[in-house]
Coordinates of C-alpha atoms in Angstrom, one line a residue:
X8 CA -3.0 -197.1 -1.8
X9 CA -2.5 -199.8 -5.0
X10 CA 0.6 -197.9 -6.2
X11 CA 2.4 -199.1 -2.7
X12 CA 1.6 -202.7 -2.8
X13 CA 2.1 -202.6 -7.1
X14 CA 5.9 -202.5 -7.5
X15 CA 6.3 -204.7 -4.0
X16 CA 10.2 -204.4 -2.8
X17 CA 11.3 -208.2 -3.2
X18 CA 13.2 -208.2 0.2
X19 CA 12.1 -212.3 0.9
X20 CA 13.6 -213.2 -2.6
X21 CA 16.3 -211.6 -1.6
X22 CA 17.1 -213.6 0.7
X23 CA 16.1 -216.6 -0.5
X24 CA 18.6 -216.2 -3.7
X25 CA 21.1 -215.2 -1.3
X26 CA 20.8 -218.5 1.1
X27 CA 20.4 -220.3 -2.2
X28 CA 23.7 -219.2 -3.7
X29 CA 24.9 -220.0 -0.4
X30 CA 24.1 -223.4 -0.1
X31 CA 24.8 -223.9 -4.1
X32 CA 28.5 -221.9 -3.6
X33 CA 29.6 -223.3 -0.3
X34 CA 27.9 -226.0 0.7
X35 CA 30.9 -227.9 1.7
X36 CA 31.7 -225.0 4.5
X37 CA 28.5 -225.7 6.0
X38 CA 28.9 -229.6 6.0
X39 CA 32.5 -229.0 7.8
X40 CA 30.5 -226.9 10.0
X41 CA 27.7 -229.0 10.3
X42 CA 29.9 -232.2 10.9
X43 CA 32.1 -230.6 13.7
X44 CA 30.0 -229.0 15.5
X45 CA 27.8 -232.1 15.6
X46 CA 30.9 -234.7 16.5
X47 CA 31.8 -232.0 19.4
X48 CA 28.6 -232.2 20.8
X49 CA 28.1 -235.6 20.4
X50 CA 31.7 -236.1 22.3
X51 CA 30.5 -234.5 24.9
X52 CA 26.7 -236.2 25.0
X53 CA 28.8 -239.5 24.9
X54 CA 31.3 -238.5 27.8
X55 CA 28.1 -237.3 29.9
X56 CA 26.7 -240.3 29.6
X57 CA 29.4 -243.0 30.1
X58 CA 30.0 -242.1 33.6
X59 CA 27.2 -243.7 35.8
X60 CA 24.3 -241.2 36.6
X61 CA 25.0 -241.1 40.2
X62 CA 29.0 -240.3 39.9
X63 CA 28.0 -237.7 37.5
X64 CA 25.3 -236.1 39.8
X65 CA 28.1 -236.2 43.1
X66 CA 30.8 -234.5 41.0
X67 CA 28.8 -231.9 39.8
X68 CA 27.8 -231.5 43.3
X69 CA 31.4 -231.6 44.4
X70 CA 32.3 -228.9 41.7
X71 CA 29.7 -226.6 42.8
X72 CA 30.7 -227.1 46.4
X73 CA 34.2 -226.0 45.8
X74 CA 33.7 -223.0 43.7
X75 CA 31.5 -221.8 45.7
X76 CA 32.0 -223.6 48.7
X77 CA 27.9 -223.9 49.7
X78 CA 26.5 -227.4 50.8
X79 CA 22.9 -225.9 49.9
X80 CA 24.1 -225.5 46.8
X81 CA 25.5 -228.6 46.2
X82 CA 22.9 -230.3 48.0
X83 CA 20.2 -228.5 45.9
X84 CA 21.8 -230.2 42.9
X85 CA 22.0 -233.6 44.3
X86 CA 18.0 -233.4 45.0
X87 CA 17.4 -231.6 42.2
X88 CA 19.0 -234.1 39.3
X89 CA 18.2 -236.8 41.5
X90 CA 14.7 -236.1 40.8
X91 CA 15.0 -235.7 37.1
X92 CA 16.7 -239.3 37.2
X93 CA 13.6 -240.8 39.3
X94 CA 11.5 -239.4 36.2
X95 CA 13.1 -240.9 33.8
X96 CA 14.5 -238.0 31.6
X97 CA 18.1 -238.2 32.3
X98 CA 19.3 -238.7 29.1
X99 CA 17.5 -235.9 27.5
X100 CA 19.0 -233.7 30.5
X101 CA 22.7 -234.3 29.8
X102 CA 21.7 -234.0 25.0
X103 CA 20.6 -230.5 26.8
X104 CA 23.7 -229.6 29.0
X105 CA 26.2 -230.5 25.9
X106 CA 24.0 -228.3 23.7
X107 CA 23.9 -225.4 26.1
X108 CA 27.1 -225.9 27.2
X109 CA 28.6 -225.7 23.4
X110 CA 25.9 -222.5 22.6
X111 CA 27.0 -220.8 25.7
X112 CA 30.6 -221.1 25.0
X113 CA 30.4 -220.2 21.6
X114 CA 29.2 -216.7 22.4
X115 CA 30.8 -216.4 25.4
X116 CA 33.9 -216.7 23.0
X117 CA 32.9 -214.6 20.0
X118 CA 30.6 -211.9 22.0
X119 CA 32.7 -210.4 25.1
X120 CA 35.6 -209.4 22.5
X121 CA 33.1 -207.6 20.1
X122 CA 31.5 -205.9 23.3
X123 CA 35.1 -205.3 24.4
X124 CA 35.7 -204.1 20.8
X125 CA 32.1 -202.1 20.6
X126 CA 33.0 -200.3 24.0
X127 CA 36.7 -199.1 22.8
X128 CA 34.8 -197.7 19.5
X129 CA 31.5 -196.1 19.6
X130 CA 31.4 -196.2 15.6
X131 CA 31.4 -200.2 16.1
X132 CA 28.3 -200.5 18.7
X133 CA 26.2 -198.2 17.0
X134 CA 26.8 -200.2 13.5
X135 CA 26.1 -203.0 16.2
X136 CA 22.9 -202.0 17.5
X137 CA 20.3 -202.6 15.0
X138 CA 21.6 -205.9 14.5
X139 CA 21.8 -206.9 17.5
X140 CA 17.9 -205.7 17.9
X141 CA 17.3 -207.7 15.2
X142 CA 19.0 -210.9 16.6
X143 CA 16.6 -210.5 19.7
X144 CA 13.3 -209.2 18.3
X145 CA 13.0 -211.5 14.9
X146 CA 10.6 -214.7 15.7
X147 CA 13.6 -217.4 16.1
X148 CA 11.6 -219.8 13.3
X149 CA 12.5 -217.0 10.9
X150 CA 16.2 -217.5 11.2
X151 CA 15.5 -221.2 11.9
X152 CA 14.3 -221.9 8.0
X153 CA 17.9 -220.9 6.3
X154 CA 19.8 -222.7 9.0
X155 CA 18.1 -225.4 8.3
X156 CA 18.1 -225.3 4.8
X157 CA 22.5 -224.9 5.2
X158 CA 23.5 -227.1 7.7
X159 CA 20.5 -230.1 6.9
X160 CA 18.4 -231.9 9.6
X161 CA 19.8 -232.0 13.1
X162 CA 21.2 -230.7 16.2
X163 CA 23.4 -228.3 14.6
X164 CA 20.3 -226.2 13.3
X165 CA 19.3 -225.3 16.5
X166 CA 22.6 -225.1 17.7
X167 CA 23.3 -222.0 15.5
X168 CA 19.8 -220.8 15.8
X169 CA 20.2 -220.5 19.4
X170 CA 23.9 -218.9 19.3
X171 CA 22.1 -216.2 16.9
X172 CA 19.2 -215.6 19.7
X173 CA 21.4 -215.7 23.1
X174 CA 24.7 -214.3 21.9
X175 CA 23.5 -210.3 21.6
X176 CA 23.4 -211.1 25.6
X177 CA 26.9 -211.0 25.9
X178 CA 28.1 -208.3 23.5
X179 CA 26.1 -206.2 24.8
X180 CA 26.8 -206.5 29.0
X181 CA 30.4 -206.9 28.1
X182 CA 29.8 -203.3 26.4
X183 CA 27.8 -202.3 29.6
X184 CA 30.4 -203.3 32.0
X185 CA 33.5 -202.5 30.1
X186 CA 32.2 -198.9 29.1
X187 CA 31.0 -198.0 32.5
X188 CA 34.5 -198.4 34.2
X189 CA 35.3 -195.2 35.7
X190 CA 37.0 -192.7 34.3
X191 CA 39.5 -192.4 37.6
X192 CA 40.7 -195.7 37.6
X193 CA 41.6 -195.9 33.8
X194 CA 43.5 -192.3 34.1
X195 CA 45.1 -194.0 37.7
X196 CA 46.3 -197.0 35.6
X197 CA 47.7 -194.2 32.8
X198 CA 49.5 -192.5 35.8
X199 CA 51.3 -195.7 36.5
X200 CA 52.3 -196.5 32.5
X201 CA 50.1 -199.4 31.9
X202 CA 49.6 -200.0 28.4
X203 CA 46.3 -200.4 26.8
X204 CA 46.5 -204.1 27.3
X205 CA 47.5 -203.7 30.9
X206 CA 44.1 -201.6 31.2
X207 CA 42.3 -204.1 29.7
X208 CA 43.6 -207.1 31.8
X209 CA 43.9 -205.4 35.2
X210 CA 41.7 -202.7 35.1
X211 CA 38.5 -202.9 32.9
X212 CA 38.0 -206.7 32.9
X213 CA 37.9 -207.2 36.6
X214 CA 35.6 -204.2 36.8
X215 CA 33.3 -205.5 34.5
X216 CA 33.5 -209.1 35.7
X217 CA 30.4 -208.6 37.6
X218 CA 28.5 -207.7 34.7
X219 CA 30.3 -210.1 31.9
X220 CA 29.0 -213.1 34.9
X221 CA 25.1 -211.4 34.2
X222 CA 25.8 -211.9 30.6
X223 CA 27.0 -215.7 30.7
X224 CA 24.0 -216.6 33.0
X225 CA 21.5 -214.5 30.8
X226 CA 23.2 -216.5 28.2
X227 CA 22.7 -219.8 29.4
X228 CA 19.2 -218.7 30.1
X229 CA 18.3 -217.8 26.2
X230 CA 20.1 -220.9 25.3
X231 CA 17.1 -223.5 27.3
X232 CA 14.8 -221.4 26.0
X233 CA 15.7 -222.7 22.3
X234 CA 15.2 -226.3 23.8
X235 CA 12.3 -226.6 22.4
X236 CA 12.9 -225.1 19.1
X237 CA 15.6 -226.9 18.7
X238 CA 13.8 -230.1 18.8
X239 CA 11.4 -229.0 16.1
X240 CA 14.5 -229.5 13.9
X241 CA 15.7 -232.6 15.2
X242 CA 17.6 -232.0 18.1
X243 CA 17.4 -234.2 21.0
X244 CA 17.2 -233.2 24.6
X245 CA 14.0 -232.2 26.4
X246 CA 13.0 -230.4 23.8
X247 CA 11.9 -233.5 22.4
X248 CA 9.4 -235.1 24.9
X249 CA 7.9 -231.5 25.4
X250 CA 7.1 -231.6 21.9
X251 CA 5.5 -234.9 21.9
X252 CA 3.4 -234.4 24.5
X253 CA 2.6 -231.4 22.9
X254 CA 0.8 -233.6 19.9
X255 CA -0.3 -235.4 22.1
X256 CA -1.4 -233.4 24.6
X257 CA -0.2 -235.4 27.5
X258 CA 0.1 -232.8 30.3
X259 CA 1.8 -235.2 32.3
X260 CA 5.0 -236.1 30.3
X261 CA 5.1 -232.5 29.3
X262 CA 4.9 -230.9 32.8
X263 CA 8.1 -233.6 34.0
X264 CA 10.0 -232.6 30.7
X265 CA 9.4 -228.7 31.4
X266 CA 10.3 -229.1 35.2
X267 CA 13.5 -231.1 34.1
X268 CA 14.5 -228.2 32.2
X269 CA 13.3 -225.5 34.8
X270 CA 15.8 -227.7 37.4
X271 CA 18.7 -227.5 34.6
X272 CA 18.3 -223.7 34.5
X273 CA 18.3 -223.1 38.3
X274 CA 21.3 -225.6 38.4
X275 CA 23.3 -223.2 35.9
X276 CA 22.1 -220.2 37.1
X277 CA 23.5 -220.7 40.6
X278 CA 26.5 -222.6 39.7
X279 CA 27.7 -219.3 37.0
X280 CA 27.0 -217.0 39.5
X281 CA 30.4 -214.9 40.5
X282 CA 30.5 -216.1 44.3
X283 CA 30.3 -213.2 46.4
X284 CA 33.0 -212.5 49.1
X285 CA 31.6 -212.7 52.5
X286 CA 29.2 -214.8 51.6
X287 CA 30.1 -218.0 50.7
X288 CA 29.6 -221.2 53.1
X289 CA 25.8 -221.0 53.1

């Protein structure tokens, strides 16, 4: 078996020359990158954390309330961050939400028109597929090393590695939903002369609502899973205290940080949730 380890296939050098020409070539891409994307998120940590703690906690209560017009639900978020504010992790909470909220938007805005593209063309998923397999199965400290090596030390790191892990997520139920929309009602909409952007809008989309919804929650999901990985390349959120207790094995601070970030993603969960007709009020 020596002759199949002797002329080894140099795959890692690979990419190591390529992420190296990279950041030799067009380093100044990646700085932009690396200086937007960390001025939008730390906009939005700095508007978070302006407004008093309490305002902030009753208007996202009052939001919730009138989407989905549920006093449990907006009473569940009053306790809930209420609670993260009496252990003292408040400010790691909203470095969290702007991080999610910027991941979750970014492939909320890049992945449901690739899985409305993949859906109109076979050809595109299937060249799709073993990427996005990849995306989802490779450890996420793989990916982690060239990101950090392009966009340097910092949130933006494990900002991109987490919009590499959660966006498949999307493309893929906006595939689901938008490929599984009965044949009857697109040859119905054909009968009445909408146009293929007509179908789209007012035919496919508000079928596959239901399942483009599962996506953004799964979505937001993957994202606070990163928290933690994140931190390890200097992002700040409760990613950060779970890590130092971690080293220092303090099982106290690091059960308050997970359960801030367990109350974050129940918060999100049931505030992206499509309300359900019939329903609502309880």
């Amino acid at each position: 078996m020596d002759w199949l380890t002797t002329y080894k296939i140099p795959l890692g050098g690979w990419i190591s020359d390529g992420v190296d020409a990279l950041n030799d070539n067009a380093a100044f891409v990646f700085d932009a990158i690396a200086i937007g994307l960390g001025t939008l998120i730390e906009s939005i940590i700095g508007i978070l954390q302006a407004v008093p703690a309490v305002v902030l906690v009753l208007v996202f209560a009052a939001g919730a309330y009138a989407l989905h017009r549920s006093w449990k639900l907006a009473l569940l978020i009053v306790l809930s961050l209420f609670l993260v504010i009496n252990m003292g992790y408040w400010r790691e909470t909203t470095e969290t939400l702007a991080l999610v909220v910027v991941a979750t938007a970014t492939c909320m805005i890049v992945g449901v028109p690739i899985g409305i593209a993949a859906a109109h063309r076979p050809w595109l998923f299937a060249l799709l597929r073993p990427v996005l397999d990849l995306m989802q199965t490779i450890p996420t400290f793989v990916y982690l090393i060239p990101t950090l090596i392009l966009f340097g030390l910092g949130v933006v790191p494990g900002l991109i590695s987490t919009v590499i892990f959660a966006i498949p997520a999307p493309i893929r139920l906006t595939h689901l939903g938008v490929s599984s929309v009965p044949k009857t009602l697109i040859e119905a909409g054909e009968a009445f002369g909408a146009s293929r952007s007509q179908l789209l809008w007012k035919v496919e989309l508000p079928h596959a609502l239901p399942t483009i919804m599962a996506g953004l929650t799964q979505c937001i999901m993957l994202s606070l899973s990163m928290v933690v990985i994140a931190a390890l390349v200097g992002a700040a959120g409760l990613g950060v205290p779970v890590v130092r207790a971690l080293n220092t094995v303090n099982i106290a601070r690091g059960f308050e940080a997970g359960l801030a970030i367990v109350i974050l993603a129940i918060i999100l969960d049931r505030v992206c949730k499509q309300p359900q007709r019939g329903k609502r009020g309880g």
